[in-house]
Amino acid sequence: MSKFWYVTGQLTEVQRYINVPMRWCEQYPARERREFWLARTDGVDQDVKLIVHSRSMPARRGHEVCVLLLGELVVGLVNLNTGRQVNFIRADPPLLLHRCDGLVSVGIIASGAALALGWDVLVLVGAAPLGVLYLPVQVIRRLLARTWLRGHVDRGLEKALTAVSAEPPRLRRIK
């Protein structure tokens, strides 16, 4: 199971931006991103800035929240004032096919054809199916990984919510 961290605090600022991909292969499933700052309630005077690429945000400025993190990636949020929660992995449609995948598939077939011309024709017999199967394998792999992570985030949100209600808030790790 993934190791999640959670941090609790009061939202001091929430900004909404429209995503504009900077690089050719950079894509986000959501057209929006939210940047928000938390004033931590565990005695630390430092604000925490977090970024999530999602259309949904169940909390506004001034609300007490518990944010679930996987490394630096925000994967869930619980609004402690209203009780609403969101699994950001589940909230937006999955981005299963990236722009670079088509280029990689064509590159595999082209390199197989180049090797077939210079070395042996049998290389093309292996490279053509690899190039064709690359796209469906990547889509299935991403779908399975997203489904697996979605279930773990749901369980992590439940554990974080019970841990927040049971003890004073602070940055903790959840197994």
mmCIF file of C-alpha atoms in Angstrom:
data_model
loop_
_atom_site.group_PDB
_atom_site.id
_atom_site.type_symbol
_atom_site.label_atom_id
_atom_site.label_comp_id
_atom_site.label_asym_id
_atom_site.label_seq_id
_atom_site.Cartn_x
_atom_site.Cartn_y
_atom_site.Cartn_z
ATOM 1 C CA MET A 1 0.000 0.000 0.000
ATOM 2 C CA SER A 2 1.208 3.522 -0.735
ATOM 3 C CA LYS A 3 2.442 5.725 2.053
ATOM 4 C CA PHE A 4 0.377 8.885 2.288
ATOM 5 C CA TRP A 5 1.019 12.000 4.322
ATOM 6 C CA TYR A 6 -1.634 14.374 5.464
ATOM 7 C CA VAL A 7 -1.488 17.948 6.635
ATOM 8 C CA THR A 8 -4.267 19.907 8.273
ATOM 9 C CA GLY A 9 -4.791 23.612 8.410
ATOM 10 C CA GLN A 10 -6.911 26.564 7.462
ATOM 11 C CA LEU A 11 -7.079 27.703 3.857
ATOM 12 C CA THR A 12 -5.701 31.213 3.667
ATOM 13 C CA GLU A 13 -5.829 31.615 -0.107
ATOM 14 C CA VAL A 14 -7.192 29.670 -3.095
ATOM 15 C CA GLN A 15 -6.333 30.645 -6.681
ATOM 16 C CA ARG A 16 -7.784 29.107 -9.842
ATOM 17 C CA TYR A 17 -5.803 29.013 -13.083
ATOM 18 C CA ILE A 18 -6.354 27.597 -16.554
ATOM 19 C CA ASN A 19 -3.768 24.967 -17.537
ATOM 20 C CA VAL A 20 -1.593 25.792 -20.492
ATOM 21 C CA PRO A 21 0.847 22.997 -21.356
ATOM 22 C CA MET A 22 4.404 24.330 -21.475
ATOM 23 C CA ARG A 23 6.033 21.442 -23.328
ATOM 24 C CA TRP A 24 4.898 19.297 -26.223
ATOM 25 C CA CYS A 25 4.333 16.143 -24.151
ATOM 26 C CA GLU A 26 2.935 17.877 -21.063
ATOM 27 C CA GLN A 27 -0.802 17.321 -20.687
ATOM 28 C CA TYR A 28 -3.198 17.488 -17.772
ATOM 29 C CA PRO A 29 -6.549 15.732 -17.578
ATOM 30 C CA ALA A 30 -8.177 18.808 -16.014
ATOM 31 C CA ARG A 31 -8.273 22.154 -17.751
ATOM 32 C CA GLU A 32 -7.812 23.926 -14.408
ATOM 33 C CA ARG A 33 -5.343 23.983 -11.586
ATOM 34 C CA ARG A 34 -5.796 25.229 -8.051
ATOM 35 C CA GLU A 35 -3.026 26.703 -5.965
ATOM 36 C CA PHE A 36 -3.855 26.995 -2.303
ATOM 37 C CA TRP A 37 -2.060 27.968 0.867
ATOM 38 C CA LEU A 38 -2.602 26.349 4.246
ATOM 39 C CA ALA A 39 -1.916 27.973 7.580
ATOM 40 C CA ARG A 40 -0.985 24.849 9.516
ATOM 41 C CA THR A 41 -2.750 24.291 12.812
ATOM 42 C CA ASP A 42 -0.036 22.176 14.423
ATOM 43 C CA GLY A 43 1.960 25.123 15.770
ATOM 44 C CA VAL A 44 4.190 25.661 12.726
ATOM 45 C CA ASP A 45 4.133 29.310 11.607
ATOM 46 C CA GLN A 46 5.004 28.488 8.012
ATOM 47 C CA ASP A 47 2.270 28.406 5.353
ATOM 48 C CA VAL A 48 2.209 25.426 2.976
ATOM 49 C CA LYS A 49 1.604 25.983 -0.745
ATOM 50 C CA LEU A 50 -0.023 23.081 -2.579
ATOM 51 C CA ILE A 51 -1.040 22.672 -6.225
ATOM 52 C CA VAL A 52 -3.704 20.344 -7.589
ATOM 53 C CA HIS A 53 -4.756 19.873 -11.224
ATOM 54 C CA SER A 54 -8.491 19.443 -10.867
ATOM 55 C CA ARG A 55 -11.788 21.115 -11.589
ATOM 56 C CA SER A 56 -13.241 20.335 -8.182
ATOM 57 C CA MET A 57 -12.405 22.062 -4.919
ATOM 58 C CA PRO A 58 -14.807 21.458 -2.006
ATOM 59 C CA ALA A 59 -13.251 24.110 0.249
ATOM 60 C CA ARG A 60 -12.960 27.872 0.192
ATOM 61 C CA ARG A 61 -10.868 30.439 1.988
ATOM 62 C CA GLY A 62 -11.200 30.179 5.759
ATOM 63 C CA HIS A 63 -12.221 26.501 5.835
ATOM 64 C CA GLU A 64 -10.352 23.935 7.908
ATOM 65 C CA VAL A 65 -9.091 21.152 5.656
ATOM 66 C CA CYS A 66 -7.118 17.933 5.768
ATOM 67 C CA VAL A 67 -5.051 17.385 2.617
ATOM 68 C CA LEU A 68 -3.807 13.908 1.635
ATOM 69 C CA LEU A 69 -0.418 13.863 -0.108
ATOM 70 C CA LEU A 70 1.437 11.175 -2.034
ATOM 71 C CA GLY A 71 4.940 12.627 -2.072
ATOM 72 C CA GLU A 72 4.325 16.158 -3.344
ATOM 73 C CA LEU A 73 1.189 15.195 -5.271
ATOM 74 C CA VAL A 74 -2.122 16.260 -3.716
ATOM 75 C CA VAL A 75 -4.450 13.271 -4.088
ATOM 76 C CA GLY A 76 -7.299 14.016 -1.680
ATOM 77 C CA LEU A 77 -8.893 16.719 0.428
ATOM 78 C CA VAL A 78 -11.399 16.686 3.281
ATOM 79 C CA ASN A 79 -13.224 19.867 4.291
ATOM 80 C CA LEU A 80 -13.490 19.564 8.083
ATOM 81 C CA ASN A 81 -16.097 22.353 8.306
ATOM 82 C CA THR A 82 -18.632 20.885 5.874
ATOM 83 C CA GLY A 83 -17.580 17.233 5.817
ATOM 84 C CA ARG A 84 -17.208 17.175 2.026
ATOM 85 C CA GLN A 85 -14.270 15.269 0.628
ATOM 86 C CA VAL A 86 -12.782 14.751 -2.797
ATOM 87 C CA ASN A 87 -10.505 12.104 -4.255
ATOM 88 C CA PHE A 88 -8.679 14.088 -6.956
ATOM 89 C CA ILE A 89 -7.691 10.886 -8.758
ATOM 90 C CA ARG A 90 -11.381 9.980 -9.095
ATOM 91 C CA ALA A 91 -12.691 13.530 -9.683
ATOM 92 C CA ASP A 92 -11.287 14.162 -13.153
ATOM 93 C CA PRO A 93 -11.293 11.986 -16.258
ATOM 94 C CA PRO A 94 -8.173 9.863 -16.682
ATOM 95 C CA LEU A 95 -5.563 10.902 -19.192
ATOM 96 C CA LEU A 96 -4.784 7.492 -20.620
ATOM 97 C CA LEU A 97 -3.240 8.443 -23.946
ATOM 98 C CA HIS A 98 -0.462 11.039 -24.072
ATOM 99 C CA ARG A 99 0.700 12.979 -27.103
ATOM 100 C CA CYS A 100 4.127 11.352 -26.976
ATOM 101 C CA ASP A 101 2.718 7.821 -27.189
ATOM 102 C CA GLY A 102 1.997 8.078 -30.904
ATOM 103 C CA LEU A 103 5.500 9.358 -31.545
ATOM 104 C CA VAL A 104 7.028 6.478 -29.578
ATOM 105 C CA SER A 105 4.925 3.940 -31.471
ATOM 106 C CA VAL A 106 5.960 5.389 -34.845
ATOM 107 C CA GLY A 107 9.574 5.544 -33.628
ATOM 108 C CA ILE A 108 9.564 1.839 -32.735
ATOM 109 C CA ILE A 109 8.221 0.901 -36.168
ATOM 110 C CA ALA A 110 10.609 3.282 -37.987
ATOM 111 C CA SER A 111 13.659 2.051 -36.100
ATOM 112 C CA GLY A 112 12.610 -1.544 -36.816
ATOM 113 C CA ALA A 113 12.326 -0.699 -40.524
ATOM 114 C CA ALA A 114 15.762 0.968 -40.496
ATOM 115 C CA LEU A 115 17.317 -2.033 -38.775
ATOM 116 C CA ALA A 116 15.539 -4.345 -41.217
ATOM 117 C CA LEU A 117 17.069 -2.506 -44.178
ATOM 118 C CA GLY A 118 20.565 -2.494 -42.737
ATOM 119 C CA TRP A 119 20.700 -5.784 -40.904
ATOM 120 C CA ASP A 120 17.951 -8.402 -41.151
ATOM 121 C CA VAL A 121 14.329 -8.426 -42.313
ATOM 122 C CA LEU A 122 13.301 -10.465 -39.266
ATOM 123 C CA VAL A 123 13.819 -7.383 -37.073
ATOM 124 C CA LEU A 124 10.786 -5.805 -38.753
ATOM 125 C CA VAL A 125 8.711 -8.866 -37.840
ATOM 126 C CA GLY A 126 9.419 -8.124 -34.157
ATOM 127 C CA ALA A 127 9.313 -4.312 -34.321
ATOM 128 C CA ALA A 128 5.979 -3.944 -36.133
ATOM 129 C CA PRO A 129 3.904 -5.778 -33.489
ATOM 130 C CA LEU A 130 5.769 -3.947 -30.713
ATOM 131 C CA GLY A 131 4.969 -0.599 -32.310
ATOM 132 C CA VAL A 132 1.317 -1.507 -32.817
ATOM 133 C CA LEU A 133 0.864 -2.988 -29.330
ATOM 134 C CA TYR A 134 2.625 -0.107 -27.564
ATOM 135 C CA LEU A 135 -0.468 2.135 -27.475
ATOM 136 C CA PRO A 136 -2.981 -0.390 -26.055
ATOM 137 C CA VAL A 137 -0.458 -1.641 -23.489
ATOM 138 C CA GLN A 138 0.198 1.909 -22.255
ATOM 139 C CA VAL A 139 -3.528 2.684 -22.000
ATOM 140 C CA ILE A 140 -4.234 -0.506 -20.042
ATOM 141 C CA ARG A 141 -1.220 0.063 -17.773
ATOM 142 C CA ARG A 142 -2.293 3.625 -16.961
ATOM 143 C CA LEU A 143 -5.896 2.564 -16.375
ATOM 144 C CA LEU A 144 -4.884 -0.203 -13.962
ATOM 145 C CA ALA A 145 -2.459 2.069 -12.091
ATOM 146 C CA ARG A 146 -5.102 4.777 -11.772
ATOM 147 C CA THR A 147 -7.729 2.306 -10.528
ATOM 148 C CA TRP A 148 -5.286 0.918 -7.963
ATOM 149 C CA LEU A 149 -4.319 4.409 -6.746
ATOM 150 C CA ARG A 150 -7.953 5.524 -6.601
ATOM 151 C CA GLY A 151 -8.811 2.744 -4.151
ATOM 152 C CA HIS A 152 -5.790 3.497 -1.976
ATOM 153 C CA VAL A 153 -6.640 7.199 -1.862
ATOM 154 C CA ASP A 154 -10.191 6.405 -0.713
ATOM 155 C CA ARG A 155 -8.825 4.290 2.135
ATOM 156 C CA GLY A 156 -6.191 6.937 2.932
ATOM 157 C CA LEU A 157 -8.863 9.639 3.179
ATOM 158 C CA GLU A 158 -10.831 7.515 5.638
ATOM 159 C CA LYS A 159 -7.738 6.891 7.772
ATOM 160 C CA ALA A 160 -6.703 10.550 7.693
ATOM 161 C CA LEU A 161 -10.188 11.676 8.695
ATOM 162 C CA THR A 162 -10.296 9.305 11.662
ATOM 163 C CA ALA A 163 -6.749 10.288 12.673
ATOM 164 C CA VAL A 164 -7.571 14.012 12.495
ATOM 165 C CA SER A 165 -10.674 13.619 14.609
ATOM 166 C CA ALA A 166 -8.846 11.451 17.176
ATOM 167 C CA GLU A 167 -5.737 13.533 17.921
ATOM 168 C CA PRO A 168 -4.372 17.055 17.578
ATOM 169 C CA PRO A 169 -3.535 17.920 13.960
ATOM 170 C CA ARG A 170 0.050 17.631 12.703
ATOM 171 C CA LEU A 171 1.941 16.279 9.690
ATOM 172 C CA ARG A 172 1.806 12.482 9.878
ATOM 173 C CA ARG A 173 2.455 9.485 7.702
ATOM 174 C CA ILE A 174 -0.241 6.913 6.909
ATOM 175 C CA LYS A 175 0.713 3.381 5.865
#
